[in-house]
Coordinates of C-alpha atoms in Angstrom, one line a residue:
M29 CA 23.8 -28.0 -17.1
H30 CA 21.2 -30.6 -16.2
A31 CA 22.4 -30.5 -12.6
L32 CA 22.0 -26.7 -12.7
E33 CA 18.5 -26.8 -14.0
A34 CA 17.6 -29.6 -11.4
R35 CA 19.0 -27.4 -8.6
M36 CA 17.1 -24.3 -9.7
N37 CA 13.8 -26.5 -10.1
K38 CA 14.3 -27.5 -6.4
M39 CA 14.7 -24.0 -5.1
K40 CA 11.8 -22.5 -7.1
P41 CA 9.0 -23.5 -4.7
A42 CA 10.6 -21.8 -1.8
F43 CA 11.2 -18.5 -3.6
A44 CA 7.7 -18.6 -5.1
K45 CA 6.1 -19.0 -1.6
F46 CA 8.2 -15.9 -0.4
A47 CA 7.0 -13.8 -3.2
A48 CA 3.5 -14.8 -2.7
N49 CA 3.5 -14.0 1.1
K50 CA 0.7 -11.5 1.9
Y51 CA 2.9 -9.1 3.7
V52 CA 5.4 -8.9 0.9
S53 CA 2.8 -8.5 -1.7
A54 CA 1.0 -5.7 0.4
I55 CA 4.3 -3.8 0.6
R56 CA 5.0 -4.2 -3.1
D57 CA 1.6 -3.6 -4.3
G58 CA 1.1 -0.8 -1.9
F59 CA 4.2 0.9 -3.3
I60 CA 3.2 0.2 -7.0
V61 CA -0.1 1.9 -6.3
A62 CA 1.8 5.0 -5.2
M63 CA 4.1 5.2 -8.1
P64 CA 1.9 7.9 -10.1
I65 CA 2.8 10.3 -7.2
I66 CA 6.5 9.6 -7.7
L67 CA 6.2 9.9 -11.6
F68 CA 4.3 13.2 -11.9
S69 CA 6.2 14.9 -9.2
S70 CA 9.4 14.0 -11.0
I71 CA 8.2 16.1 -13.8
F72 CA 8.5 19.3 -11.7
S73 CA 11.8 18.2 -10.5
L74 CA 13.2 17.8 -13.9
I75 CA 11.9 21.2 -14.9
A76 CA 13.5 22.8 -11.9
Y77 CA 16.9 21.2 -12.1
V78 CA 17.6 19.9 -15.6
P79 CA 18.5 23.3 -17.0
N80 CA 21.3 23.4 -14.3
A81 CA 23.4 20.8 -16.4
W82 CA 23.5 23.5 -19.1
G83 CA 24.3 26.4 -17.0
F84 CA 20.8 27.8 -16.6
Y85 CA 19.5 28.5 -13.2
W86 CA 15.9 29.6 -12.5
P87 CA 15.5 32.6 -10.4
T88 CA 15.0 31.6 -6.7
A89 CA 11.3 32.5 -6.6
V90 CA 10.6 30.5 -9.7
A91 CA 12.6 27.4 -8.5
N92 CA 10.8 27.5 -5.2
A93 CA 7.4 27.7 -7.1
L94 CA 8.4 24.8 -9.4
V95 CA 9.1 22.5 -6.5
V96 CA 5.8 23.1 -4.6
P97 CA 4.0 20.3 -6.4
Y98 CA 7.0 17.9 -5.7
N99 CA 7.2 18.9 -2.0
Y100 CA 3.6 18.3 -1.4
S101 CA 3.5 15.0 -3.1
M102 CA 6.9 13.4 -2.6
G103 CA 6.9 15.2 0.6
L104 CA 4.0 13.2 1.9
L105 CA 4.7 9.9 0.0
S106 CA 5.2 7.7 3.1
L107 CA 1.7 8.9 4.5
F108 CA 0.0 7.8 1.2
V109 CA 2.0 4.5 1.0
T110 CA 0.9 3.9 4.6
A111 CA -2.7 3.9 3.3
T112 CA -2.1 1.9 0.0
C113 CA -0.1 -0.8 1.9
A114 CA -2.9 -1.1 4.6
K115 CA -5.7 -1.2 1.9
N116 CA -3.8 -4.0 0.0
L117 CA -3.2 -6.3 3.0
T118 CA -6.8 -5.5 4.1
D119 CA -8.0 -6.8 0.7
S120 CA -5.8 -10.0 1.2
L121 CA -7.3 -10.7 4.7
N122 CA -10.7 -10.1 3.7
V123 CA -10.5 -13.0 1.0
K124 CA -10.3 -15.5 3.8
L125 CA -13.1 -13.9 6.0
P126 CA -16.7 -14.5 5.4
K127 CA -18.6 -11.9 3.3
T128 CA -20.7 -11.0 6.1
T129 CA -17.7 -10.2 8.3
Q130 CA -15.3 -8.2 6.2
I131 CA -12.8 -5.6 7.4
N132 CA -13.8 -2.1 6.6
S133 CA -11.0 -0.9 4.4
M134 CA -11.8 2.7 4.6
S135 CA -11.5 2.6 8.3
V136 CA -8.3 0.9 8.2
I137 CA -6.9 3.5 5.9
M138 CA -7.8 6.2 8.3
A139 CA -6.5 4.5 11.3
A140 CA -3.3 3.7 9.6
E141 CA -2.8 7.3 8.7
I142 CA -3.5 8.5 12.2
C143 CA -0.9 5.9 13.4
F144 CA 1.7 7.0 10.9
I145 CA 1.4 10.6 11.7
I146 CA 1.8 9.8 15.4
I147 CA 5.1 8.0 14.7
A148 CA 6.4 10.2 12.0
I149 CA 6.0 13.9 12.9
V150 CA 8.7 15.2 15.1
V151 CA 7.8 18.1 17.4
N152 CA 10.6 20.4 18.6
P153 CA 9.7 23.3 20.8
K154 CA 12.6 25.4 19.3
T155 CA 12.5 24.4 15.6
G156 CA 8.6 23.6 15.4
I157 CA 7.2 20.6 13.5
D158 CA 9.4 18.5 11.4
L159 CA 7.5 16.8 8.6
S160 CA 10.4 15.3 6.8
Y161 CA 9.8 11.7 7.9
M162 CA 6.2 12.1 6.2
G163 CA 8.1 11.8 3.0
T164 CA 11.0 9.7 1.6
Q165 CA 13.5 10.3 4.4
E166 CA 13.3 6.7 5.6
G167 CA 9.7 7.2 6.5
L168 CA 8.7 4.5 4.1
V169 CA 9.8 1.6 6.2
A170 CA 7.7 3.0 9.1
S171 CA 4.9 3.1 6.7
Y172 CA 5.3 -0.4 5.7
L173 CA 5.3 -1.4 9.5
V174 CA 2.0 0.7 10.2
G175 CA 0.4 -0.6 6.9
C176 CA 1.0 -4.2 7.9
I177 CA 0.1 -4.0 11.7
V178 CA -3.2 -2.1 11.7
P179 CA -5.1 -4.3 9.5
N180 CA -4.2 -7.2 11.7
I181 CA -5.5 -5.2 14.7
Y182 CA -8.8 -4.9 12.8
K183 CA -8.8 -8.7 11.9
F184 CA -8.1 -9.6 15.6
C185 CA -11.1 -7.5 16.8
I186 CA -13.4 -8.9 14.1
T187 CA -12.5 -12.5 14.5
H188 CA -12.9 -12.3 18.4
N189 CA -16.0 -10.1 18.2
V190 CA -14.4 -7.2 20.0
R191 CA -16.9 -4.7 18.9
I192 CA -19.9 -2.6 20.0
T193 CA -22.9 -4.4 18.9
M194 CA -25.9 -2.4 18.0
P195 CA -29.6 -3.4 17.9
D196 CA -30.8 -5.1 14.7
Q197 CA -32.9 -2.1 14.0
V198 CA -30.0 0.2 13.5
P199 CA -29.0 0.6 9.9
Q200 CA -26.0 -1.3 8.8
N201 CA -23.8 1.6 7.7
I202 CA -24.4 3.2 11.3
A203 CA -23.8 -0.2 13.0
Q204 CA -20.5 -0.4 11.1
T205 CA -19.2 2.9 12.4
F206 CA -19.6 1.5 16.0
T207 CA -18.0 -1.8 14.9
D208 CA -14.9 0.2 13.8
I209 CA -14.5 2.1 17.1
F210 CA -12.5 -0.5 19.0
P211 CA -10.1 -1.5 16.3
M212 CA -9.4 2.1 15.5
L213 CA -8.9 3.0 19.2
F214 CA -6.6 -0.1 19.9
S215 CA -4.5 0.8 16.7
V216 CA -3.9 4.5 17.8
I217 CA -3.2 3.6 21.4
I218 CA -0.6 1.0 20.5
F219 CA 1.3 3.5 18.2
W220 CA 0.9 6.2 20.6
V221 CA 2.2 4.3 23.6
L222 CA 5.0 3.0 21.5
N223 CA 6.1 6.4 20.5
L224 CA 6.0 7.6 24.0
V225 CA 8.2 4.7 25.0
L226 CA 10.7 5.4 22.2
Q227 CA 10.8 9.2 23.0
T228 CA 11.4 8.4 26.7
A229 CA 14.1 5.9 26.1
F230 CA 15.9 7.2 23.0
H231 CA 14.6 10.7 22.5
A232 CA 13.5 9.6 19.1
N233 CA 10.1 8.5 17.3
L234 CA 9.7 5.3 15.6
S235 CA 10.8 6.7 12.1
Q236 CA 14.0 8.1 13.6
C237 CA 14.7 4.9 15.3
I238 CA 14.3 3.1 12.0
V239 CA 16.7 5.5 10.3
N240 CA 19.3 4.8 13.0
L241 CA 18.9 1.2 12.8
M242 CA 19.0 0.9 9.0
S243 CA 21.7 3.5 8.3
P244 CA 24.3 0.8 7.9
L245 CA 22.0 -1.0 5.3
F246 CA 21.5 2.2 3.4
H247 CA 25.3 2.8 3.0
A248 CA 25.9 -0.8 2.2
S249 CA 23.3 -0.8 -0.6
D250 CA 25.1 1.9 -2.2
S251 CA 28.4 0.1 -2.3
Y252 CA 29.8 -1.9 -5.1
L253 CA 29.1 -5.1 -3.5
G254 CA 25.6 -4.1 -2.3
L255 CA 24.6 -3.0 -5.8
A256 CA 26.0 -6.1 -7.5
L257 CA 24.0 -8.4 -5.1
I258 CA 20.6 -6.5 -5.6
A259 CA 21.1 -6.5 -9.4
G260 CA 22.2 -10.2 -9.4
A261 CA 19.5 -11.4 -7.0
M262 CA 16.8 -10.0 -9.2
A263 CA 18.1 -11.8 -12.3
F264 CA 18.8 -14.9 -10.5
F265 CA 15.3 -15.1 -9.1
W266 CA 13.9 -14.5 -12.5
F267 CA 16.1 -17.1 -13.9
V268 CA 14.8 -19.7 -11.5
G269 CA 11.2 -18.7 -12.6
V270 CA 10.1 -16.5 -9.9
Q271 CA 9.6 -12.8 -10.9
G272 CA 12.7 -11.4 -9.5
P273 CA 11.7 -7.8 -8.6
S274 CA 8.8 -9.0 -6.7
I275 CA 11.1 -10.6 -4.2
V276 CA 13.8 -7.9 -4.3
A277 CA 11.9 -4.6 -4.7
P278 CA 10.0 -4.7 -1.4
A279 CA 13.3 -4.9 0.5
V280 CA 14.9 -2.0 -1.4
S281 CA 12.0 0.3 -2.6
A282 CA 12.3 2.5 0.5
I283 CA 16.0 2.9 0.0
E284 CA 15.6 3.6 -3.8
T285 CA 12.7 6.1 -3.3
T286 CA 14.6 7.9 -0.4
N287 CA 17.7 8.2 -2.4
V288 CA 15.9 9.8 -5.4
G289 CA 14.7 12.5 -2.8
L290 CA 18.1 13.1 -1.3
N291 CA 19.6 13.3 -4.9
T292 CA 17.1 15.9 -5.6
S293 CA 18.0 17.9 -2.5
L294 CA 21.7 17.8 -3.4
M295 CA 20.9 19.0 -6.8
H296 CA 18.7 21.8 -5.2
A297 CA 21.9 22.8 -3.2
G298 CA 24.0 22.9 -6.1
M299 CA 25.8 19.8 -5.0
H300 CA 26.7 16.4 -6.7
A301 CA 23.7 14.0 -6.7
S302 CA 25.6 11.0 -5.4
H303 CA 23.3 8.2 -4.3
V304 CA 23.5 5.4 -6.8
L305 CA 20.6 3.1 -5.8
A306 CA 17.5 4.7 -7.2
V307 CA 14.2 3.5 -8.7
N308 CA 15.4 4.0 -12.3
T309 CA 18.8 2.5 -11.5
Q310 CA 16.8 -0.8 -11.2
D311 CA 14.8 0.0 -14.2
Y312 CA 17.3 1.3 -16.6
V313 CA 20.8 0.3 -15.4
M314 CA 20.3 -3.1 -13.7
N315 CA 17.5 -3.9 -16.0
M316 CA 18.4 -2.5 -19.2
G317 CA 15.5 -3.7 -21.5
G318 CA 14.1 -5.7 -18.5
T319 CA 15.5 -8.1 -16.0
G320 CA 18.8 -9.6 -17.0
S321 CA 19.5 -6.5 -19.2
T322 CA 18.3 -8.2 -22.3
L323 CA 18.1 -5.0 -24.5
V324 CA 21.2 -5.8 -26.5
L325 CA 20.2 -9.5 -26.9
A326 CA 16.9 -8.6 -28.7
F327 CA 19.0 -6.5 -31.1
I328 CA 21.4 -9.2 -31.5
F329 CA 18.6 -11.6 -32.6
L330 CA 17.2 -9.1 -34.8
L331 CA 20.4 -8.2 -36.6
M332 CA 22.5 -11.4 -36.6
S333 CA 19.9 -14.3 -36.4
K334 CA 18.4 -16.0 -39.4
S335 CA 16.0 -17.7 -37.0
A336 CA 12.5 -16.0 -37.2
Q337 CA 12.0 -16.8 -33.6
N338 CA 12.6 -13.8 -31.1
K339 CA 12.9 -11.2 -33.9
A340 CA 9.6 -9.7 -32.9
S341 CA 10.8 -9.2 -29.2
V342 CA 13.0 -6.2 -30.0
I343 CA 10.0 -3.7 -29.7
P344 CA 8.7 -4.7 -26.4
V345 CA 12.1 -5.4 -24.9
T346 CA 13.1 -1.8 -26.1
F347 CA 10.3 -0.6 -23.9
G348 CA 11.2 -2.8 -20.8
V349 CA 8.8 -5.7 -21.6
N350 CA 11.1 -8.6 -22.0
E351 CA 8.8 -11.5 -21.4
P352 CA 8.5 -12.2 -25.0
I353 CA 12.3 -13.0 -25.4
L354 CA 12.5 -14.6 -21.7
F355 CA 10.0 -17.2 -22.5
G356 CA 10.3 -17.1 -26.4
A357 CA 14.0 -18.1 -26.6
P358 CA 13.8 -19.1 -23.8
V359 CA 16.2 -17.4 -21.6
I360 CA 14.5 -18.4 -18.3
M361 CA 15.7 -21.8 -17.1
N362 CA 18.1 -22.0 -20.1
P363 CA 21.5 -23.0 -18.6
T364 CA 23.3 -21.5 -21.7
F365 CA 22.1 -17.9 -20.6
F366 CA 22.6 -18.2 -16.9
L367 CA 25.9 -16.3 -16.6
P368 CA 25.1 -13.4 -19.0
F369 CA 21.7 -13.1 -17.5
V370 CA 23.0 -12.6 -14.0
V371 CA 26.2 -11.0 -14.8
T372 CA 25.2 -8.4 -17.2
P373 CA 23.1 -6.4 -14.6
M374 CA 25.9 -6.5 -12.0
V375 CA 28.3 -5.1 -14.5
N376 CA 26.1 -2.4 -15.6
V377 CA 25.5 -1.0 -12.1
M378 CA 29.0 -1.2 -11.1
I379 CA 30.1 0.8 -14.1
F380 CA 27.3 3.2 -13.3
K381 CA 28.6 3.6 -9.9
F382 CA 32.2 4.2 -11.2
F383 CA 30.7 7.0 -13.3
V384 CA 28.8 8.6 -10.3
D385 CA 31.6 8.1 -7.7
V386 CA 34.8 8.5 -9.6
L387 CA 33.8 10.7 -12.6
K388 CA 31.2 12.7 -10.7
M389 CA 28.3 12.1 -13.0
N390 CA 24.9 12.8 -11.2
S391 CA 22.9 9.9 -10.4
F392 CA 19.1 9.8 -10.8
I393 CA 17.4 13.0 -9.7
A394 CA 14.1 11.9 -10.8
T395 CA 11.8 9.0 -11.4
L396 CA 10.5 8.1 -14.9
P397 CA 8.0 5.5 -16.0
W398 CA 9.8 2.0 -16.3
T399 CA 8.5 1.7 -19.9
V400 CA 10.7 4.6 -21.1
P401 CA 13.6 3.0 -23.2
A402 CA 16.6 2.7 -20.9
P403 CA 19.2 4.6 -22.9
I404 CA 16.7 7.6 -23.0
G405 CA 15.7 7.0 -19.3
I406 CA 19.3 7.1 -18.2
V407 CA 20.0 10.4 -19.9
V408 CA 16.8 12.1 -18.9
G409 CA 16.7 10.7 -15.3
T410 CA 20.2 12.0 -14.6
G411 CA 19.2 15.5 -15.7
F412 CA 21.1 15.2 -19.1
A413 CA 24.4 14.9 -17.5
P414 CA 26.9 14.9 -20.3
L415 CA 28.7 11.9 -18.9
S416 CA 25.4 9.8 -19.2
F417 CA 25.7 9.8 -23.0
V418 CA 29.1 8.1 -22.6
Y419 CA 27.8 5.8 -20.0
V420 CA 24.9 4.6 -22.2
L421 CA 27.4 3.9 -25.2
L422 CA 29.8 2.1 -23.0
A423 CA 27.3 -0.1 -21.3
L424 CA 25.7 -1.1 -24.5
A425 CA 29.1 -2.1 -25.8
V426 CA 30.0 -4.1 -22.6
D427 CA 26.5 -5.8 -22.8
V428 CA 27.1 -6.8 -26.4
L429 CA 30.5 -8.3 -25.4
I430 CA 29.0 -10.2 -22.6
W431 CA 26.0 -11.7 -24.5
Y432 CA 27.2 -12.3 -27.8
P433 CA 29.4 -15.5 -27.1
F434 CA 26.5 -17.2 -25.4
F435 CA 24.1 -16.1 -28.2
Q436 CA 26.4 -17.9 -30.6
V437 CA 26.2 -21.1 -28.7
Y438 CA 22.4 -20.9 -28.4
Y439 CA 21.9 -19.9 -32.0
N440 CA 23.4 -22.8 -33.8
D441 CA 21.1 -25.1 -31.7
I442 CA 18.0 -23.2 -32.2
L443 CA 18.4 -22.7 -35.9
A444 CA 18.9 -26.5 -36.5
Q445 CA 15.7 -27.1 -34.4
E446 CA 13.7 -24.6 -36.3
E447 CA 14.9 -26.0 -39.8
A448 CA 14.0 -29.6 -38.5
A449 CA 10.5 -28.3 -37.3
E450 CA 9.8 -26.4 -40.7
K451 CA 10.6 -29.6 -42.7
A452 CA 8.4 -31.7 -40.5
E453 CA 5.5 -29.1 -40.7
K454 CA 5.8 -29.1 -44.4
A455 CA 5.7 -33.0 -44.5
E456 CA 2.7 -33.1 -42.1
A457 CA 1.0 -30.5 -44.1
A458 CA 1.5 -32.3 -47.5
K459 CA 0.4 -35.5 -46.0
A460 CA -2.9 -33.8 -44.5
E461 CA -3.8 -32.1 -47.8
K462 CA -3.7 -35.3 -49.5
E463 CA -5.9 -37.2 -47.0
A464 CA -8.3 -34.5 -46.1
A465 CA -11.4 -33.9 -48.1
P466 CA -12.3 -30.2 -48.8
V467 CA -15.5 -30.5 -46.8
A468 CA -13.6 -31.6 -43.7
A469 CA -11.0 -29.0 -44.2
S470 CA -13.6 -26.3 -44.3
S471 CA -15.4 -27.6 -41.2
V472 CA -12.1 -27.4 -39.3
K473 CA -11.5 -23.7 -40.4
E474 CA -14.9 -22.6 -39.1
A475 CA -15.0 -24.7 -35.9
P476 CA -13.3 -22.1 -33.8
K477 CA -15.6 -19.3 -34.9
A478 CA -18.6 -21.6 -34.3
A479 CA -17.4 -22.5 -30.9
A480 CA -16.6 -18.9 -29.9
K481 CA -20.3 -17.9 -31.0
D482 CA -21.7 -20.7 -29.0
V483 CA -19.7 -20.0 -25.6
L484 CA -19.6 -16.2 -25.8
T485 CA -23.3 -15.7 -25.9
E486 CA -23.3 -12.6 -23.6
D487 CA -20.8 -10.1 -22.4
T488 CA -17.7 -11.8 -21.2
N489 CA -15.0 -10.0 -19.3
V490 CA -11.5 -11.3 -19.3
M491 CA -8.6 -9.9 -17.1
V492 CA -4.9 -10.7 -18.0
I493 CA -2.4 -10.2 -15.2
C494 CA 1.4 -9.9 -15.2
A495 CA 4.0 -8.2 -13.1
G496 CA 4.1 -4.7 -14.7
G497 CA 1.2 -4.5 -17.0
G498 CA 3.2 -4.5 -20.1
T499 CA 3.0 -8.1 -21.1
S500 CA -0.6 -8.6 -20.0
G501 CA -1.5 -5.5 -22.2
I502 CA -0.2 -7.3 -25.4
L503 CA -2.5 -10.1 -24.9
A504 CA -5.6 -8.0 -23.8
K505 CA -5.1 -5.8 -26.9
A506 CA -5.0 -8.8 -29.2
L507 CA -8.2 -10.2 -27.7
N508 CA -10.1 -6.9 -28.0
K509 CA -9.0 -6.5 -31.6
L510 CA -10.2 -9.9 -32.5
A511 CA -13.5 -9.5 -30.5
K512 CA -14.3 -6.4 -32.6
E513 CA -13.4 -8.0 -35.9
K514 CA -15.6 -11.1 -35.2
D515 CA -18.3 -9.0 -33.5
L516 CA -18.0 -11.1 -30.1
P517 CA -19.0 -9.9 -26.7
L518 CA -15.6 -10.3 -25.4
H519 CA -13.9 -7.5 -23.3
A520 CA -10.4 -7.8 -22.1
V521 CA -8.4 -5.8 -19.6
A522 CA -4.9 -5.8 -18.5
R523 CA -3.6 -5.3 -15.0
A524 CA -0.3 -5.4 -13.1
Y525 CA -0.4 -7.7 -10.1
G526 CA -1.5 -5.6 -7.2
Q527 CA -3.8 -3.3 -9.3
H528 CA -6.2 -6.0 -10.2
M529 CA -8.7 -5.8 -7.2
D530 CA -10.5 -2.8 -8.7
V531 CA -12.3 -4.6 -11.4
I532 CA -11.9 -8.3 -10.6
D533 CA -15.5 -8.6 -9.2
D534 CA -16.7 -8.2 -12.7
M535 CA -14.4 -10.8 -14.4
D536 CA -15.5 -14.1 -15.9
L537 CA -12.0 -15.3 -16.7
I538 CA -8.4 -14.4 -15.2
V539 CA -5.5 -15.2 -17.3
L540 CA -2.2 -15.2 -15.5
A541 CA 1.1 -14.5 -17.4
P542 CA 3.8 -17.0 -16.8
Q543 CA 5.7 -14.8 -14.3
M544 CA 2.7 -14.7 -12.2
D545 CA 2.7 -18.6 -11.4
S546 CA 4.1 -17.8 -8.0
M547 CA 0.9 -15.8 -7.1
R548 CA -1.5 -18.6 -8.4
D549 CA -2.7 -19.7 -5.0
N550 CA -3.5 -16.2 -3.8
L551 CA -5.3 -15.3 -7.0
Q552 CA -7.2 -18.7 -6.9
E553 CA -8.7 -17.7 -3.6
V554 CA -9.9 -14.4 -4.9
A555 CA -11.1 -15.9 -8.1
D556 CA -13.1 -18.5 -6.2
K557 CA -14.6 -15.7 -4.0
V558 CA -15.8 -13.5 -7.1
G559 CA -17.0 -16.5 -9.1
A560 CA -14.2 -16.2 -11.9
K561 CA -12.3 -19.0 -13.7
L562 CA -8.5 -18.8 -13.3
V563 CA -6.1 -20.2 -15.8
T564 CA -2.4 -20.2 -15.9
T565 CA 0.0 -20.3 -19.0
T566 CA 3.5 -21.5 -19.8
G567 CA 6.1 -19.3 -21.2
R568 CA 6.1 -20.5 -24.8
Q569 CA 2.3 -20.9 -24.7
Y570 CA 1.8 -17.2 -23.6
I571 CA 4.1 -15.9 -26.2
E572 CA 2.1 -17.8 -28.9
L573 CA -1.1 -16.4 -27.6
T574 CA 0.1 -12.8 -27.9
Q575 CA 1.2 -13.5 -31.4
K576 CA -1.6 -15.4 -32.8
K577 CA -5.0 -13.8 -32.0
D578 CA -7.2 -16.8 -33.2
L579 CA -5.3 -19.1 -30.9
A580 CA -5.8 -16.6 -28.2
L581 CA -9.5 -16.6 -28.6
N582 CA -9.6 -20.4 -28.9
F583 CA -7.7 -20.4 -25.5
V584 CA -10.3 -18.1 -23.9
V585 CA -13.2 -20.2 -25.3
N586 CA -11.8 -23.5 -24.2
S587 CA -10.9 -22.2 -20.6
L588 CA -14.5 -21.0 -20.2
K589 CA -15.9 -24.2 -21.5
D590 CA -13.8 -26.4 -19.2

């Protein structure tokens, strides 16, 4: 076991470096920003098609009206992701550029969208204009390429002073317009010429060429082996200590979103929604209760453990926030839990594929928020397919069979440690009570409050960042509640990584949840630029901060003082 732990520690830096890559981050964060489009459009998809499972079909006119919001949101998703991806990469590039020489993000967004339209729209003299590649029909991969290339064209022009320089008397906002002409022109020309070359050589635009090139990958990802590898990879990277979806998701997000659109189209045509790999397949099937499918583990701790540790994790894990148990047990980097943590997601998704392929249960026809409890999300996301109820019960039973033997091994050890620690704590408390004077004890109790009042003399803004916004929300809420109780000028906000740039300029302190350690260097550059203090946390430390408000306040105060 020690050899396994040593090997994983050795691999962690390479994985962390990949997860923090600016292009991987731009793709991941750009897609995350566009998630509200996917979520709200799925509501209309569910209303239109869920009744079909119970034998009710809307009249054609009503069904067509219901899918209008879906078609004009998901139908243009790739165009929107082009903009969000370009914006996120531009923000990353601007961190390393002087404040007086920044890339104009609004100009980049417009240029990127023009370029994407050029390479995505298919014009056929007979059938007219085909906009299918503007949505989820493999257009996302092309949107990532455009979103990553255009900001670099702008950076090249700025760093090499390729611009139209205006006299000093010209107002800055007008001068900026002329500064952006060349990079926008070059961006459009490059993709326009590329599209002409591809049309001439292959009679297809860039999006179509990517579809043809990636077709084997799309098919492979929906195979038993492909699904198992995706599920196992996410769990493996998390176990090593690097947030797994941050590495795997950028590679499969386009496939997942495309498959949801294809499943919806199949349902609309009265056919079987057969594409297994979807956004919620990752959220609910592979990661039932969070990465590693830890939902049943949390309930095993709640129902079968005499240890107080990890019992409180059942509520957040139910809603997909499993960091309390990952770092509280701990599961991460704990050799005892390596096999169930990696194997359980693989088994879950292979059983799900069996239900879809062999038993003809519909796969996901919509995308729901990842915080929906997995059993509910599976049933609703598959359109209340009758077999989905059977799958949920079977998956939970299988997960218990996988996790329970390893829990028993772990439980005996942790209970002994907890009992020993409790005895030591009681002995230490008794000793301190005899030796400490009442006055001294009183001063110790008052010290944290006095320190907080001394340090927090004016409005102080704290941002807590985690991977999905769930774990950070727990700590931010605890800080805000305590600040209100103690009447302190402290304001805390929670953000998912990738959604932090909107308010980061106003922050005094940035606290990173443990899973964000791989992004520390990237965030340190941003923090230095905006003049904020950046602090990291370890797994067990973060869990204690979320559970003990006074400890969290002291942590903030001491971080600001240092």
